[in-house]
Amino acid sequence: ELNIIASADGAEPGTDGEFTVSLPAGATSTEDITVNYTVAGTATADADYTAITGAVVIPAGQNGVTVPVVVLDDNIIETDETVVMTITGGSSASFTFTAGASGEATVIITDDDNTAANRELSVQTVLNAAEPATNGAFRINLPAGITASENIQINYTIGGTAAAATDYVALPASAVLVAGQNSVLLPVDVLDDKIIEGDETVVLTLTGGSSASFTLTPSAAAAEATVTIADDDATPANLVLSVMASVPDAAEPATNGEFTISLPAGVTSAADIAVSYTISGTATAGADYTAITGALVIPAGQNSMTVPVDVLDDAIIEPSETVVLEISGGDDGRYAYTAAAGASSATVTIADDDYNSNSSVILVTRVSDAVEGGAMGQYRIALPEGSVASEDITVNFAMSGTATRGAGNDYELGPGTVITAVIPAGDNAILINVEAYDDGIIEGPETVVMTLTGASSS
């Protein structure tokens, strides 16, 4: 019978193990005995120890022989490993031998790499990124030269000013460092946008790692790294504001207009933009439209904002009037914005609804008759009730009737002697006096007839 024992265990970096193959205690043979065996276990030949041949000879006259397990040092974090030798039989020139009750033995190789210093993870920035298409990367490492015998799941958190799925492709919740590898690359794939935002950061912070057998901790000195994504949108061509007026324009009594102040098409800002502007034009704030403040905010993430022109209805006969908005500039706390060339101002026109076939009529009525040498008579020249003019209106008229106008005759008009009158801007009517002269002639009542011949404003 042949037996085997593990006569010595091994250990990295240089303590060899040993098997002893022997006959029963005190027995020898007169012939050399070739002993055959198989080798198995968790240790790997020529990686953890020098490969063993598969047979050994017990010389004639000896009870046994040793089989060395020559340990090979590595830099792999692993559990203690085994070399298992199993006798399959033996023979000499004249005899055949079988395995005895102790036909199998195990040498343990103790690992020297499973230390706290080696079970440490670090992260570094491999590449910074830039819009539109330059990707960045992190690398998560074990200590230099160290690998593990098992896959390691690495856990981390992601922070920074950049937004996942907007500025870059969202990173997975964890990474796997494959057995036998020293590091794993984690790409930061840039997503191009049209947001004025400045350079942004992706910050990876290691929280730990684990495999089936090991627990790993972050390096105190290198647990965090930052990839910077350079922005390509804060350019002079994008830092401009333009304005356009609504189509159609505004109109009395209640059709409002509006201005739209915007960034270039598709562009937004990561911060609120305070926009300032001036208002002018022929329309009067508070009378023709609700007064406009002169400032607005384009919220972060929006391309534009509107400025309403809320029409106020009046009863004034006037031409169409204008509201003109001119951009002064803008600021989002990081960048200054200028007015776009050719689109720095716009005009909303407010159409008047008071000049029509009725409001443009001038009416004359008799207010009172005249008496020779006594009370004056009066005519009233007026716009329709409720209407006023925005400009002076010159009214022309002709006089006829049985009475004769002029000094020494029957009457005279007042004020003045011309046959025109002016309804002042903002007024509805004017009174024309008829002063009757006492001519000492016995005669019946005479008539003074006023006929309007036309009117115009400036």
CSV table of C-alpha atoms in Angstrom, one decimal:
chain,number,residue,atom,x,y,z
A,1,GLU,CA,0.0,0.0,0.0
A,2,LEU,CA,1.0,3.6,-0.7
A,3,ASN,CA,0.1,6.5,1.5
A,4,ILE,CA,0.5,10.3,1.2
A,5,ILE,CA,0.5,13.1,3.8
A,6,ALA,CA,1.0,16.9,3.6
A,7,SER,CA,4.2,17.1,5.4
A,8,ALA,CA,4.4,21.0,5.1
A,9,ASP,CA,2.0,23.7,4.0
A,10,GLY,CA,3.1,26.6,1.8
A,11,ALA,CA,2.8,30.4,2.0
A,12,GLU,CA,3.5,33.3,-0.2
A,13,PRO,CA,6.0,34.8,-1.0
A,14,GLY,CA,8.5,31.9,-0.6
A,15,THR,CA,7.5,29.2,1.9
A,16,ASP,CA,7.2,25.9,-0.1
A,17,GLY,CA,4.9,23.1,0.8
A,18,GLU,CA,5.6,19.4,0.7
A,19,PHE,CA,3.9,16.0,0.3
A,20,THR,CA,5.4,12.7,1.6
A,21,VAL,CA,4.6,9.5,-0.3
A,22,SER,CA,5.5,6.4,1.6
A,23,LEU,CA,5.0,2.7,2.2
A,24,PRO,CA,3.6,1.5,5.5
A,25,ALA,CA,5.7,2.5,8.5
A,26,GLY,CA,9.0,0.6,8.5
A,27,ALA,CA,8.5,-1.1,5.1
A,28,THR,CA,10.9,-0.8,2.2
A,29,SER,CA,11.2,-2.4,-1.2
A,30,THR,CA,14.1,-4.1,-2.9
A,31,GLU,CA,13.0,-2.4,-6.1
A,32,ASP,CA,12.4,1.2,-7.1
A,33,ILE,CA,8.7,1.9,-6.9
A,34,THR,CA,7.1,4.4,-9.3
A,35,VAL,CA,4.1,6.1,-7.7
A,36,ASN,CA,1.5,7.7,-9.9
A,37,TYR,CA,-0.8,10.4,-8.7
A,38,THR,CA,-3.2,13.2,-9.8
A,39,VAL,CA,-2.9,16.8,-8.7
A,40,ALA,CA,-6.0,19.1,-8.2
A,41,GLY,CA,-7.1,21.8,-5.8
A,42,THR,CA,-8.0,25.5,-6.0
A,43,ALA,CA,-4.4,26.6,-6.6
A,44,THR,CA,-3.2,26.9,-10.2
A,45,ALA,CA,-0.1,25.1,-11.5
A,46,ASP,CA,2.6,27.4,-12.8
A,47,ALA,CA,0.7,30.4,-11.3
A,48,ASP,CA,0.5,29.6,-7.6
A,49,TYR,CA,3.1,26.8,-7.6
A,50,THR,CA,5.5,25.1,-10.0
A,51,ALA,CA,3.7,22.3,-11.8
A,52,ILE,CA,4.2,18.8,-10.4
A,53,THR,CA,5.0,16.0,-12.8
A,54,GLY,CA,2.4,13.3,-12.0
A,55,ALA,CA,4.8,10.6,-10.8
A,56,VAL,CA,7.5,10.1,-8.2
A,57,VAL,CA,10.0,7.2,-7.5
A,58,ILE,CA,10.5,5.7,-4.0
A,59,PRO,CA,14.1,4.4,-4.3
A,60,ALA,CA,14.8,0.8,-3.4
A,61,GLY,CA,15.5,0.5,0.3
A,62,GLN,CA,13.6,3.7,1.3
A,63,ASN,CA,10.3,3.9,3.1
A,64,GLY,CA,9.2,7.1,1.3
A,65,VAL,CA,9.9,10.2,-0.7
A,66,THR,CA,8.9,13.9,-0.6
A,67,VAL,CA,7.2,15.8,-3.4
A,68,PRO,CA,7.9,19.6,-3.1
A,69,VAL,CA,5.2,22.2,-3.7
A,70,VAL,CA,7.3,25.1,-4.9
A,71,VAL,CA,5.3,28.3,-4.2
A,72,LEU,CA,5.2,31.0,-6.8
A,73,ASP,CA,4.5,34.5,-5.5
A,74,ASP,CA,1.9,36.6,-7.2
A,75,ASN,CA,0.1,39.9,-6.6
A,76,ILE,CA,-3.4,38.5,-6.7
A,77,ILE,CA,-5.9,39.1,-3.8
A,78,GLU,CA,-7.2,35.6,-3.2
A,79,THR,CA,-8.2,33.2,-0.5
A,80,ASP,CA,-5.8,30.5,0.8
A,81,GLU,CA,-5.6,27.9,-2.0
A,82,THR,CA,-5.1,24.1,-2.0
A,83,VAL,CA,-3.0,21.6,-3.9
A,84,VAL,CA,-4.6,18.2,-3.6
A,85,MET,CA,-2.5,15.1,-4.5
A,86,THR,CA,-4.3,11.7,-4.9
A,87,ILE,CA,-2.4,8.4,-5.4
A,88,THR,CA,-3.7,6.4,-8.3
A,89,GLY,CA,-1.3,3.4,-7.9
A,90,GLY,CA,2.3,2.3,-8.1
A,91,SER,CA,4.5,-0.4,-9.5
A,92,SER,CA,8.0,-1.8,-9.4
A,93,ALA,CA,9.7,-4.4,-11.6
A,94,SER,CA,8.0,-7.2,-9.7
A,95,PHE,CA,5.1,-5.7,-7.7
A,96,THR,CA,2.0,-3.6,-8.0
A,97,PHE,CA,1.0,-1.2,-5.3
A,98,THR,CA,-2.4,0.4,-4.5
A,99,ALA,CA,-3.4,3.5,-2.6
A,100,GLY,CA,-3.8,2.9,1.1
A,101,ALA,CA,-6.3,4.5,3.5
A,102,SER,CA,-4.3,7.8,3.3
A,103,GLY,CA,-4.3,8.0,-0.4
A,104,GLU,CA,-5.0,11.7,-0.6
A,105,ALA,CA,-3.5,14.8,1.0
A,106,THR,CA,-3.8,18.6,0.8
A,107,VAL,CA,-1.2,21.3,0.9
A,108,ILE,CA,-2.5,24.7,1.7
A,109,ILE,CA,-0.8,27.8,0.2
A,110,THR,CA,-1.5,30.9,2.3
A,111,ASP,CA,-2.0,34.1,0.3
A,112,ASP,CA,0.0,37.2,1.4
A,113,ASP,CA,-1.9,39.7,-0.9
A,114,ASN,CA,-5.2,39.7,1.0
A,115,THR,CA,-4.2,42.7,3.0
A,116,ALA,CA,-6.0,45.9,3.9
A,117,ALA,CA,-3.5,47.9,1.9
A,118,ASN,CA,-4.2,45.8,-1.2
A,119,ARG,CA,-8.0,45.8,-0.7
A,120,GLU,CA,-8.1,49.4,-1.5
A,121,LEU,CA,-9.8,51.2,-4.5
A,122,SER,CA,-8.8,54.5,-6.0
A,123,VAL,CA,-10.3,56.6,-8.8
A,124,GLN,CA,-8.6,59.0,-11.2
A,125,THR,CA,-9.7,61.3,-14.1
A,126,VAL,CA,-8.3,59.8,-17.3
A,127,LEU,CA,-9.9,62.4,-19.7
A,128,ASN,CA,-11.9,65.6,-19.3
A,129,ALA,CA,-14.7,66.1,-21.7
A,130,ALA,CA,-16.0,68.9,-24.0
A,131,GLU,CA,-19.1,69.6,-26.1
A,132,PRO,CA,-20.0,68.7,-28.7
A,133,ALA,CA,-18.5,65.2,-28.8
A,134,THR,CA,-15.2,64.8,-26.7
A,135,ASN,CA,-16.0,62.2,-24.1
A,136,GLY,CA,-14.3,62.0,-20.7
A,137,ALA,CA,-13.4,59.0,-18.5
A,138,PHE,CA,-12.7,57.8,-15.0
A,139,ARG,CA,-10.5,54.9,-14.1
A,140,ILE,CA,-11.1,52.9,-10.9
A,141,ASN,CA,-7.9,51.0,-9.8
A,142,LEU,CA,-6.6,48.5,-7.3
A,143,PRO,CA,-3.0,49.3,-6.0
A,144,ALA,CA,-0.4,49.2,-8.7
A,145,GLY,CA,0.3,45.6,-9.9
A,146,ILE,CA,-2.5,44.1,-7.8
A,147,THR,CA,-5.4,42.0,-9.2
A,148,ALA,CA,-8.1,39.9,-7.6
A,149,SER,CA,-9.1,36.3,-8.2
A,150,GLU,CA,-12.8,37.3,-8.1
A,151,ASN,CA,-14.9,39.9,-9.9
A,152,ILE,CA,-15.3,43.0,-7.7
A,153,GLN,CA,-18.5,45.0,-7.7
A,154,ILE,CA,-17.5,48.7,-7.2
A,155,ASN,CA,-20.0,51.1,-5.7
A,156,TYR,CA,-19.9,54.9,-6.0
A,157,THR,CA,-22.0,58.0,-6.0
A,158,ILE,CA,-22.2,60.6,-8.8
A,159,GLY,CA,-22.5,64.3,-8.2
A,160,GLY,CA,-21.3,67.5,-9.7
A,161,THR,CA,-22.9,70.4,-11.6
A,162,ALA,CA,-23.6,68.5,-14.8
A,163,ALA,CA,-26.9,66.7,-15.2
A,164,ALA,CA,-27.1,63.0,-16.1
A,165,ALA,CA,-29.1,62.3,-19.3
A,166,THR,CA,-28.8,66.0,-20.2
A,167,ASP,CA,-25.1,66.8,-20.2
A,168,TYR,CA,-23.8,63.2,-20.3
A,169,VAL,CA,-25.1,59.7,-20.6
A,170,ALA,CA,-26.1,58.5,-17.1
A,171,LEU,CA,-23.5,56.3,-15.6
A,172,PRO,CA,-24.5,52.8,-14.3
A,173,ALA,CA,-25.2,52.3,-10.6
A,174,SER,CA,-22.0,50.3,-10.1
A,175,ALA,CA,-19.0,49.0,-12.0
A,176,VAL,CA,-17.4,45.5,-12.2
A,177,LEU,CA,-13.7,45.1,-12.0
A,178,VAL,CA,-13.1,41.7,-13.7
A,179,ALA,CA,-11.0,39.1,-12.0
A,180,GLY,CA,-7.4,39.3,-13.1
A,181,GLN,CA,-7.7,43.0,-14.1
A,182,ASN,CA,-6.1,45.8,-12.2
A,183,SER,CA,-8.6,48.6,-13.2
A,184,VAL,CA,-11.9,49.3,-14.9
A,185,LEU,CA,-12.6,52.3,-17.2
A,186,LEU,CA,-15.8,54.2,-16.8
A,187,PRO,CA,-16.6,56.5,-19.7
A,188,VAL,CA,-18.4,59.8,-19.5
A,189,ASP,CA,-20.1,60.2,-22.8
A,190,VAL,CA,-21.0,63.8,-23.6
A,191,LEU,CA,-24.5,64.8,-24.7
A,192,ASP,CA,-24.4,68.0,-26.8
A,193,ASP,CA,-27.0,70.6,-25.9
A,194,LYS,CA,-27.8,74.3,-26.7
A,195,ILE,CA,-27.7,75.5,-23.1
A,196,ILE,CA,-25.5,78.4,-22.2
A,197,GLU,CA,-24.1,77.0,-18.9
A,198,GLY,CA,-20.3,77.3,-18.6
A,199,ASP,CA,-18.1,74.3,-17.8
A,200,GLU,CA,-19.7,71.6,-15.7
A,201,THR,CA,-18.5,68.8,-13.6
A,202,VAL,CA,-19.1,65.1,-13.0
A,203,VAL,CA,-17.8,64.0,-9.6
A,204,LEU,CA,-17.4,60.3,-8.9
A,205,THR,CA,-17.0,59.3,-5.2
A,206,LEU,CA,-16.1,55.7,-4.3
A,207,THR,CA,-18.1,54.2,-1.5
A,208,GLY,CA,-16.6,50.7,-1.5
A,209,GLY,CA,-16.5,47.3,-3.3
A,210,SER,CA,-17.1,43.6,-2.7
A,211,SER,CA,-16.6,40.2,-4.2
A,212,ALA,CA,-17.7,36.8,-3.1
A,213,SER,CA,-14.8,36.7,-0.6
A,214,PHE,CA,-13.5,40.2,-0.1
A,215,THR,CA,-14.6,43.6,1.0
A,216,LEU,CA,-12.7,46.6,-0.4
A,217,THR,CA,-12.6,50.2,0.9
A,218,PRO,CA,-12.0,53.5,-0.9
A,219,SER,CA,-8.5,55.0,-0.8
A,220,ALA,CA,-8.3,57.9,1.7
A,221,ALA,CA,-6.2,59.9,-0.7
A,222,ALA,CA,-8.0,59.1,-4.0
A,223,ALA,CA,-11.7,58.3,-3.3
A,224,GLU,CA,-13.0,61.1,-5.5
A,225,ALA,CA,-12.3,62.4,-9.0
A,226,THR,CA,-13.8,65.0,-11.3
A,227,VAL,CA,-14.4,65.0,-15.1
A,228,THR,CA,-15.0,68.5,-16.4
A,229,ILE,CA,-17.3,69.0,-19.4
A,230,ALA,CA,-16.3,72.2,-21.3
A,231,ASP,CA,-19.3,74.1,-22.7
A,232,ASP,CA,-19.4,75.2,-26.3
A,233,ASP,CA,-22.5,77.4,-26.2
A,234,ALA,CA,-21.4,80.5,-24.4
A,235,THR,CA,-20.3,82.2,-27.6
A,236,PRO,CA,-20.9,85.7,-28.9
A,237,ALA,CA,-23.3,84.3,-31.5
A,238,ASN,CA,-25.5,82.8,-28.7
A,239,LEU,CA,-25.2,85.6,-26.1
A,240,VAL,CA,-27.7,87.8,-28.0
A,241,LEU,CA,-31.3,88.8,-27.6
A,242,SER,CA,-33.8,89.7,-30.3
A,243,VAL,CA,-37.3,91.0,-30.2
A,244,MET,CA,-40.2,90.6,-32.6
A,245,ALA,CA,-43.8,92.0,-32.5
A,246,SER,CA,-46.9,90.0,-32.7
A,247,VAL,CA,-48.8,89.5,-36.0
A,248,PRO,CA,-51.5,90.8,-36.3
A,249,ASP,CA,-51.0,94.1,-34.5
A,250,ALA,CA,-53.2,95.4,-31.7
A,251,ALA,CA,-56.4,97.3,-32.1
A,252,GLU,CA,-59.1,99.0,-30.1
A,253,PRO,CA,-61.2,98.1,-28.3
A,254,ALA,CA,-59.6,94.9,-27.0
A,255,THR,CA,-57.2,93.2,-29.4
A,256,ASN,CA,-54.0,93.1,-27.5
A,257,GLY,CA,-50.5,92.9,-29.0
A,258,GLU,CA,-47.2,91.5,-27.6
A,259,PHE,CA,-43.5,91.5,-28.0
A,260,THR,CA,-41.4,88.3,-27.9
A,261,ILE,CA,-37.8,88.6,-26.6
A,262,SER,CA,-35.8,85.5,-27.4
A,263,LEU,CA,-32.4,83.9,-27.5
A,264,PRO,CA,-31.2,82.4,-30.9
A,265,ALA,CA,-33.4,79.5,-32.1
A,266,GLY,CA,-33.0,76.4,-29.8
A,267,VAL,CA,-30.7,78.1,-27.3
A,268,THR,CA,-31.5,78.4,-23.6
A,269,SER,CA,-29.5,79.4,-20.5
A,270,ALA,CA,-28.9,77.4,-17.3
A,271,ALA,CA,-29.5,80.6,-15.3
A,272,ASP,CA,-32.3,83.2,-15.4
A,273,ILE,CA,-31.6,86.0,-17.8
A,274,ALA,CA,-32.6,89.5,-16.6
A,275,VAL,CA,-33.5,91.6,-19.7
A,276,SER,CA,-33.8,95.3,-19.8
A,277,TYR,CA,-35.5,97.4,-22.5
A,278,THR,CA,-37.0,100.8,-23.2
A,279,ILE,CA,-40.5,101.7,-24.5
A,280,SER,CA,-41.3,104.5,-26.8
A,281,GLY,CA,-43.6,105.3,-29.7
A,282,THR,CA,-46.6,107.5,-30.4
A,283,ALA,CA,-49.0,105.6,-28.1
A,284,THR,CA,-49.3,106.8,-24.5
A,285,ALA,CA,-48.7,104.4,-21.6
A,286,GLY,CA,-51.7,104.4,-19.2
A,287,ALA,CA,-54.0,105.9,-21.9
A,288,ASP,CA,-53.6,103.8,-25.0
A,289,TYR,CA,-52.2,100.7,-23.3
A,290,THR,CA,-51.3,99.4,-19.9
A,291,ALA,CA,-47.8,100.7,-18.9
A,292,ILE,CA,-44.9,98.2,-19.4
A,293,THR,CA,-42.3,97.8,-16.8
A,294,GLY,CA,-39.1,97.9,-18.8
A,295,ALA,CA,-37.6,94.6,-17.6
A,296,LEU,CA,-38.4,90.9,-17.7
A,297,VAL,CA,-36.7,87.6,-16.8
A,298,ILE,CA,-36.3,84.7,-19.3
A,299,PRO,CA,-36.3,81.7,-16.9
A,300,ALA,CA,-33.5,79.2,-17.0
A,301,GLY,CA,-34.3,76.5,-19.6
A,302,GLN,CA,-36.6,78.8,-21.7
A,303,ASN,CA,-35.8,80.3,-25.0
A,304,SER,CA,-38.1,83.4,-24.8
A,305,MET,CA,-40.6,85.4,-22.9
A,306,THR,CA,-43.4,87.8,-24.1
A,307,VAL,CA,-44.1,91.3,-23.1
A,308,PRO,CA,-47.9,92.0,-23.4
A,309,VAL,CA,-49.3,95.2,-24.9
A,310,ASP,CA,-52.7,95.4,-23.3
A,311,VAL,CA,-54.9,97.9,-25.2
A,312,LEU,CA,-56.9,100.5,-23.3
A,313,ASP,CA,-60.0,101.6,-25.3
A,314,ASP,CA,-60.8,105.3,-25.6
A,315,ALA,CA,-63.2,107.5,-27.5
A,316,ILE,CA,-60.5,109.6,-29.2
A,317,ILE,CA,-60.4,110.0,-32.9
A,318,GLU,CA,-56.8,109.4,-33.6
A,319,PRO,CA,-54.5,107.7,-36.2
A,320,SER,CA,-53.0,104.3,-35.5
A,321,GLU,CA,-50.4,104.6,-32.8
A,322,THR,CA,-47.2,102.7,-32.0
A,323,VAL,CA,-45.5,101.1,-29.1
A,324,VAL,CA,-41.7,100.5,-29.7
A,325,LEU,CA,-39.7,98.2,-27.6
A,326,GLU,CA,-35.9,98.4,-27.8
A,327,ILE,CA,-33.6,95.9,-26.0
A,328,SER,CA,-30.9,97.5,-23.8
A,329,GLY,CA,-29.2,94.2,-22.8
A,330,GLY,CA,-29.3,91.2,-20.5
A,331,ASP,CA,-27.4,89.4,-17.8
A,332,ASP,CA,-27.6,85.9,-16.2
A,333,GLY,CA,-25.1,86.5,-13.5
A,334,ARG,CA,-22.3,84.9,-15.5
A,335,TYR,CA,-22.6,86.3,-19.0
A,336,ALA,CA,-23.7,89.6,-20.5
A,337,TYR,CA,-26.1,89.6,-23.4
A,338,THR,CA,-26.3,92.1,-26.2
A,339,ALA,CA,-29.1,93.1,-28.6
A,340,ALA,CA,-29.0,91.2,-31.9
A,341,ALA,CA,-28.1,93.4,-34.9
A,342,GLY,CA,-31.2,94.1,-37.0
A,343,ALA,CA,-33.5,92.7,-34.3
A,344,SER,CA,-32.9,95.0,-31.4
A,345,SER,CA,-36.3,96.8,-31.6
A,346,ALA,CA,-39.8,96.0,-32.8
A,347,THR,CA,-43.1,97.9,-33.1
A,348,VAL,CA,-46.6,97.0,-32.1
A,349,THR,CA,-49.2,99.2,-33.9
A,350,ILE,CA,-52.5,100.0,-32.1
A,351,ALA,CA,-55.3,100.6,-34.7
A,352,ASP,CA,-57.9,103.2,-33.6
A,353,ASP,CA,-61.6,102.2,-33.7
A,354,ASP,CA,-63.0,105.7,-33.2
A,355,TYR,CA,-62.5,107.1,-36.8
A,356,ASN,CA,-65.4,105.7,-38.8
A,357,SER,CA,-68.5,106.8,-40.8
A,358,ASN,CA,-70.2,108.1,-37.6
A,359,SER,CA,-67.3,109.4,-35.6
A,360,SER,CA,-66.0,111.5,-38.5
A,361,VAL,CA,-69.2,113.4,-38.9
A,362,ILE,CA,-69.2,117.1,-37.8
A,363,LEU,CA,-72.6,118.3,-36.7
A,364,VAL,CA,-73.9,121.9,-36.4
A,365,THR,CA,-76.9,122.7,-34.2
A,366,ARG,CA,-78.7,126.0,-33.2
A,367,VAL,CA,-78.3,126.6,-29.6
A,368,SER,CA,-80.2,129.9,-29.4
A,369,ASP,CA,-81.7,132.8,-31.5
A,370,ALA,CA,-80.4,136.4,-31.5
A,371,VAL,CA,-82.3,139.6,-30.7
A,372,GLU,CA,-81.3,142.9,-32.3
A,373,GLY,CA,-79.4,144.9,-29.8
A,374,GLY,CA,-79.8,142.1,-27.2
A,375,ALA,CA,-79.0,138.5,-26.7
A,376,MET,CA,-76.6,136.8,-29.0
A,377,GLY,CA,-77.6,133.6,-30.8
A,378,GLN,CA,-75.3,130.6,-30.9
A,379,TYR,CA,-74.4,127.6,-33.1
A,380,ARG,CA,-72.7,124.5,-31.7
A,381,ILE,CA,-70.3,122.7,-34.0
A,382,ALA,CA,-69.5,119.3,-32.5
A,383,LEU,CA,-68.2,115.8,-33.0
A,384,PRO,CA,-70.6,112.9,-32.1
A,385,GLU,CA,-71.5,112.6,-28.4
A,386,GLY,CA,-68.6,111.1,-26.5
A,387,SER,CA,-66.0,111.6,-29.2
A,388,VAL,CA,-63.0,113.9,-28.9
A,389,ALA,CA,-60.2,114.6,-31.2
A,390,SER,CA,-56.5,113.9,-30.7
A,391,GLU,CA,-55.6,116.8,-32.9
A,392,ASP,CA,-57.1,120.3,-33.6
A,393,ILE,CA,-59.9,120.0,-36.1
A,394,THR,CA,-60.4,122.9,-38.4
A,395,VAL,CA,-64.1,123.2,-39.5
A,396,ASN,CA,-65.0,125.2,-42.6
A,397,PHE,CA,-68.5,126.6,-43.1
A,398,ALA,CA,-70.6,129.0,-45.3
A,399,MET,CA,-73.2,131.6,-44.2
A,400,SER,CA,-76.5,132.3,-46.0
A,401,GLY,CA,-80.1,133.3,-45.1
A,402,THR,CA,-82.1,136.5,-45.4
A,403,ALA,CA,-80.0,138.4,-42.9
A,404,THR,CA,-76.9,140.2,-44.1
A,405,ARG,CA,-73.5,139.6,-42.4
A,406,GLY,CA,-71.1,142.4,-41.7
A,407,ALA,CA,-70.7,145.7,-39.8
A,408,GLY,CA,-73.6,148.0,-40.5
A,409,ASN,CA,-75.8,145.1,-41.6
A,410,ASP,CA,-77.8,142.5,-39.6
A,411,TYR,CA,-75.2,140.4,-37.7
A,412,GLU,CA,-71.6,139.3,-37.2
A,413,LEU,CA,-70.1,136.1,-36.1
A,414,GLY,CA,-67.8,135.8,-33.1
A,415,PRO,CA,-65.1,135.2,-32.2
A,416,GLY,CA,-63.5,136.6,-35.3
A,417,THR,CA,-64.8,137.3,-38.7
A,418,VAL,CA,-63.4,134.3,-40.6
A,419,ILE,CA,-65.7,131.5,-41.6
A,420,THR,CA,-63.6,128.8,-40.0
A,421,ALA,CA,-63.5,127.4,-36.5
A,422,VAL,CA,-61.2,125.1,-34.6
A,423,ILE,CA,-62.3,122.3,-32.3
A,424,PRO,CA,-59.2,122.0,-30.0
A,425,ALA,CA,-57.6,118.6,-29.5
A,426,GLY,CA,-59.2,116.9,-26.6
A,427,ASP,CA,-62.5,118.8,-26.9
A,428,ASN,CA,-65.8,117.7,-28.4
A,429,ALA,CA,-67.3,121.0,-29.7
A,430,ILE,CA,-67.0,124.7,-30.2
A,431,LEU,CA,-69.6,127.5,-29.9
A,432,ILE,CA,-70.0,130.2,-32.6
A,433,ASN,CA,-71.8,133.4,-31.5
A,434,VAL,CA,-74.2,135.3,-33.7
A,435,GLU,CA,-74.3,139.0,-32.6
A,436,ALA,CA,-77.4,140.8,-34.1
A,437,TYR,CA,-77.0,144.5,-34.8
A,438,ASP,CA,-79.8,147.0,-34.1
A,439,ASP,CA,-80.4,148.6,-37.5
A,440,GLY,CA,-83.5,150.7,-36.7
A,441,ILE,CA,-85.3,149.1,-39.6
A,442,ILE,CA,-88.8,147.9,-39.1
A,443,GLU,CA,-88.7,144.4,-40.6
A,444,GLY,CA,-89.8,140.9,-39.9
A,445,PRO,CA,-87.5,138.1,-38.5
A,446,GLU,CA,-84.6,137.3,-40.6
A,447,THR,CA,-82.6,134.1,-40.9
A,448,VAL,CA,-78.9,133.3,-40.5
A,449,VAL,CA,-78.1,129.8,-42.0
A,450,MET,CA,-74.8,128.0,-41.3
A,451,THR,CA,-73.7,125.3,-43.7
A,452,LEU,CA,-70.7,123.1,-42.9
A,453,THR,CA,-68.5,122.7,-45.9
A,454,GLY,CA,-65.7,120.5,-44.6
A,455,ALA,CA,-63.2,119.8,-41.8
A,456,SER,CA,-59.7,118.5,-41.4
A,457,SER,CA,-57.1,117.8,-38.7
A,458,SER,CA,-53.4,118.2,-38.7
